Every structure is written in structure tokens, then in C-alpha cells.
Coordinates of C-alpha atoms in Angstrom, one line a residue:
Q3 CA -56.5 81.7 -7.0
G4 CA -53.9 79.1 -7.7
A5 CA -54.9 77.0 -4.7
R6 CA -54.8 73.3 -4.9
H7 CA -58.2 71.9 -5.6
D8 CA -57.9 69.2 -3.0
L9 CA -57.2 71.7 -0.3
V10 CA -60.2 73.8 -1.3
D11 CA -62.3 70.7 -1.3
A12 CA -61.0 69.7 2.2
V13 CA -62.1 73.1 3.6
F14 CA -65.4 73.2 1.7
A15 CA -66.2 69.8 3.2
L16 CA -66.5 71.3 6.6
E17 CA -70.0 72.5 7.7
G18 CA -70.8 76.2 7.6
Q19 CA -68.1 77.3 5.1
D20 CA -69.8 80.2 3.4
D21 CA -67.5 83.1 3.9
L22 CA -65.2 83.2 0.9
V23 CA -62.5 85.3 2.6
L24 CA -62.3 82.9 5.5
I25 CA -62.2 79.9 3.1
V26 CA -59.3 81.5 1.2
R27 CA -57.4 82.2 4.4
R28 CA -58.0 78.6 5.7
V29 CA -56.9 77.0 2.4
D30 CA -53.8 79.2 2.4
A31 CA -52.9 78.2 6.0
L32 CA -53.6 74.6 5.2
G33 CA -51.3 74.7 2.2
K34 CA -48.5 76.3 4.1
F35 CA -48.9 73.8 7.0
L36 CA -48.7 70.8 4.7
E37 CA -45.5 72.1 3.3
T38 CA -43.8 71.7 6.7
D39 CA -42.4 68.5 8.2
D40 CA -45.0 68.6 11.0
G41 CA -47.8 69.1 8.5
S42 CA -46.8 66.3 6.2
N43 CA -46.1 63.9 9.1
L44 CA -49.4 64.7 10.8
L45 CA -51.1 63.9 7.4
I46 CA -49.3 60.6 7.4
G47 CA -50.4 59.8 11.0
Y48 CA -53.9 60.9 10.2
R49 CA -54.0 58.7 7.1
R50 CA -52.8 55.7 9.0
A51 CA -55.5 56.2 11.7
A52 CA -58.2 56.9 9.1
N53 CA -57.3 53.9 7.0
I54 CA -57.4 51.5 9.9
L55 CA -60.6 53.0 11.1
R56 CA -62.2 52.8 7.6
D57 CA -61.2 49.2 7.1
E58 CA -62.4 48.1 10.5
E59 CA -65.7 50.0 10.2
K60 CA -66.3 48.4 6.9
K61 CA -65.4 45.0 8.2
D62 CA -67.5 45.4 11.3
R63 CA -70.4 47.3 9.5
T64 CA -70.4 50.0 12.2
T65 CA -68.9 53.3 13.0
Y66 CA -66.6 53.9 15.9
S67 CA -67.7 57.3 17.1
G68 CA -68.1 58.8 20.5
A69 CA -65.5 59.3 23.2
P70 CA -63.3 56.5 24.2
N71 CA -63.5 55.2 27.8
H72 CA -60.5 56.4 29.7
E73 CA -60.8 53.5 32.2
L74 CA -60.1 51.0 29.3
M75 CA -56.9 52.8 28.4
R76 CA -54.3 50.4 29.8
D77 CA -51.3 51.6 28.1
P78 CA -49.8 54.9 29.2
I79 CA -49.1 55.8 25.6
E80 CA -52.8 55.6 24.7
Q81 CA -53.6 57.7 27.8
H82 CA -51.1 60.3 26.7
L83 CA -52.6 60.3 23.1
W84 CA -56.1 60.8 24.6
R85 CA -55.0 63.7 26.8
T86 CA -53.0 65.2 23.8
I87 CA -56.1 64.9 21.5
Q88 CA -58.3 66.6 24.1
S89 CA -56.1 69.5 24.7
T90 CA -55.0 70.0 21.1
A91 CA -58.6 69.9 19.8
A92 CA -59.7 72.4 22.4
D93 CA -56.8 74.7 21.6
A94 CA -57.4 74.3 17.8
N95 CA -61.1 75.1 18.2
H96 CA -60.2 78.2 20.2
H97 CA -57.9 79.4 17.4
V98 CA -60.4 78.7 14.7
A99 CA -63.1 80.6 16.6
R100 CA -60.7 83.6 16.5
E101 CA -60.1 82.9 12.8
D102 CA -56.4 82.3 13.5
F103 CA -56.0 79.3 11.2
E104 CA -52.2 79.3 11.2
S105 CA -52.2 78.9 15.0
A106 CA -54.9 76.2 14.8
M107 CA -52.7 74.2 12.3
E108 CA -49.6 74.7 14.4
T109 CA -51.5 73.4 17.5
L110 CA -52.6 70.3 15.5
S111 CA -49.0 69.6 14.7
T112 CA -48.5 68.8 18.4
L113 CA -50.5 65.6 17.8
R114 CA -47.8 64.3 15.6
N115 CA -45.5 62.8 18.3
A116 CA -48.3 61.3 20.3
V117 CA -49.8 59.7 17.2
D118 CA -46.4 58.3 16.1
D119 CA -45.7 56.9 19.6
F120 CA -49.2 55.3 19.7
F121 CA -48.6 53.5 16.4
A122 CA -45.1 52.5 17.5
S123 CA -46.3 51.0 20.8
V124 CA -49.9 50.1 20.8
T125 CA -51.8 47.3 18.8
V126 CA -55.2 48.5 17.9
N127 CA -56.8 45.2 16.7
V128 CA -56.5 43.1 19.9
E129 CA -58.5 40.1 20.9
D130 CA -60.3 42.0 23.7
K131 CA -63.3 43.4 22.0
Q132 CA -63.9 46.3 24.4
L133 CA -60.3 47.3 24.2
R134 CA -60.3 47.1 20.4
E135 CA -63.4 49.2 20.2
N136 CA -62.0 51.7 22.6
R137 CA -58.8 52.0 20.6
L138 CA -60.8 52.4 17.3
K139 CA -62.7 55.2 19.0
L140 CA -59.4 56.8 19.9
L141 CA -58.4 56.7 16.2
N142 CA -61.7 58.4 15.4
E143 CA -60.8 61.2 17.8
I144 CA -57.6 61.9 15.7
R145 CA -59.9 62.1 12.7
E146 CA -62.3 64.5 14.5
A147 CA -59.5 66.7 15.9
T148 CA -58.1 67.4 12.4
R149 CA -61.6 68.3 11.2
T150 CA -61.4 71.5 13.2
V151 CA -59.4 72.9 10.2
A152 CA -60.2 70.7 7.2
D153 CA -61.4 67.3 6.1
F154 CA -58.0 65.6 5.8
S155 CA -59.5 62.7 3.9
R156 CA -59.9 64.9 0.9
I157 CA -56.2 65.9 0.8
E158 CA -54.3 64.2 -2.0
G159 CA -50.7 63.2 -2.2

């Protein structure tokens, strides 16, 4: 009751959301998280990644899914982002499995600095096609990591 419709939509967009009590708890946790600096900044980083990915997928008429190739990660910052995504997603999934949505969101907020550093230092759309594809797959991993708690693409504002 009184929850933002976009947050409800973001939670309903996930597969298997049929327990009303858990949906309400997840929506509440998401709303509180997005009111924090970490939450709003993560949403900004997510949107930047998702927008680049959406534009490039549309232009290339393909999707960039699947794990990126660690051996193609030349820049230490992209290596750090990949490690951060892996550990953060695993931790967030663990919290979600325990129905601890607040901790899952707090865990996701640790992505913020790695995402910011990546965008400050790494060019995604480079001439090297393999490297470009790998970096786009890395952006997809940001999108997938946030889906442990909600479909951030449905969040307005």
C-alpha cells in the first residue's frame, strides 16, 4: 500500500514472484535502498551501462550475453569490475535466498565504485571487435547482477 508503481513493476518483472508478502518486503527494501546515495548512484551506473548496451545491441542486431572472457580484460579496472560483479552477485543471491532483501541491496551498492571507476577509465566501444564485445558482455553482467533484486530498467526517475 502506497508503494511506487515502478518499484512494484520492477519486482514483478522478475521470474517466480508469486508470494505477496515477499513482494511487499522486496519493494519496501528497494524503495529504501534507492533513497540512499549508494542506491541512487548505483541506479545511475546501471542506467549508463544498460543504455550503452541497449544502443549497441540495437545497432549490432545482437545481444551481448554470456560471461566475458577474463583473458581479454587488459585493463586492471575492468578486471576489478569483473571480480566485484562476481562476488557481489554471489553475495546478493545468497541474501535473496535467505529473503534478506535489505542486505542484498546493501551488497549490490558495493558495485557502485567499481562501475564508476570503469566508466571513468575504460572505453567500451573500441576498434578491437573482440575487446568491444567483451566489454559489452561486462556491461551485461552489471545488468544481470542487479536483477537479483529487481529489474532496474523498470525504475523511473
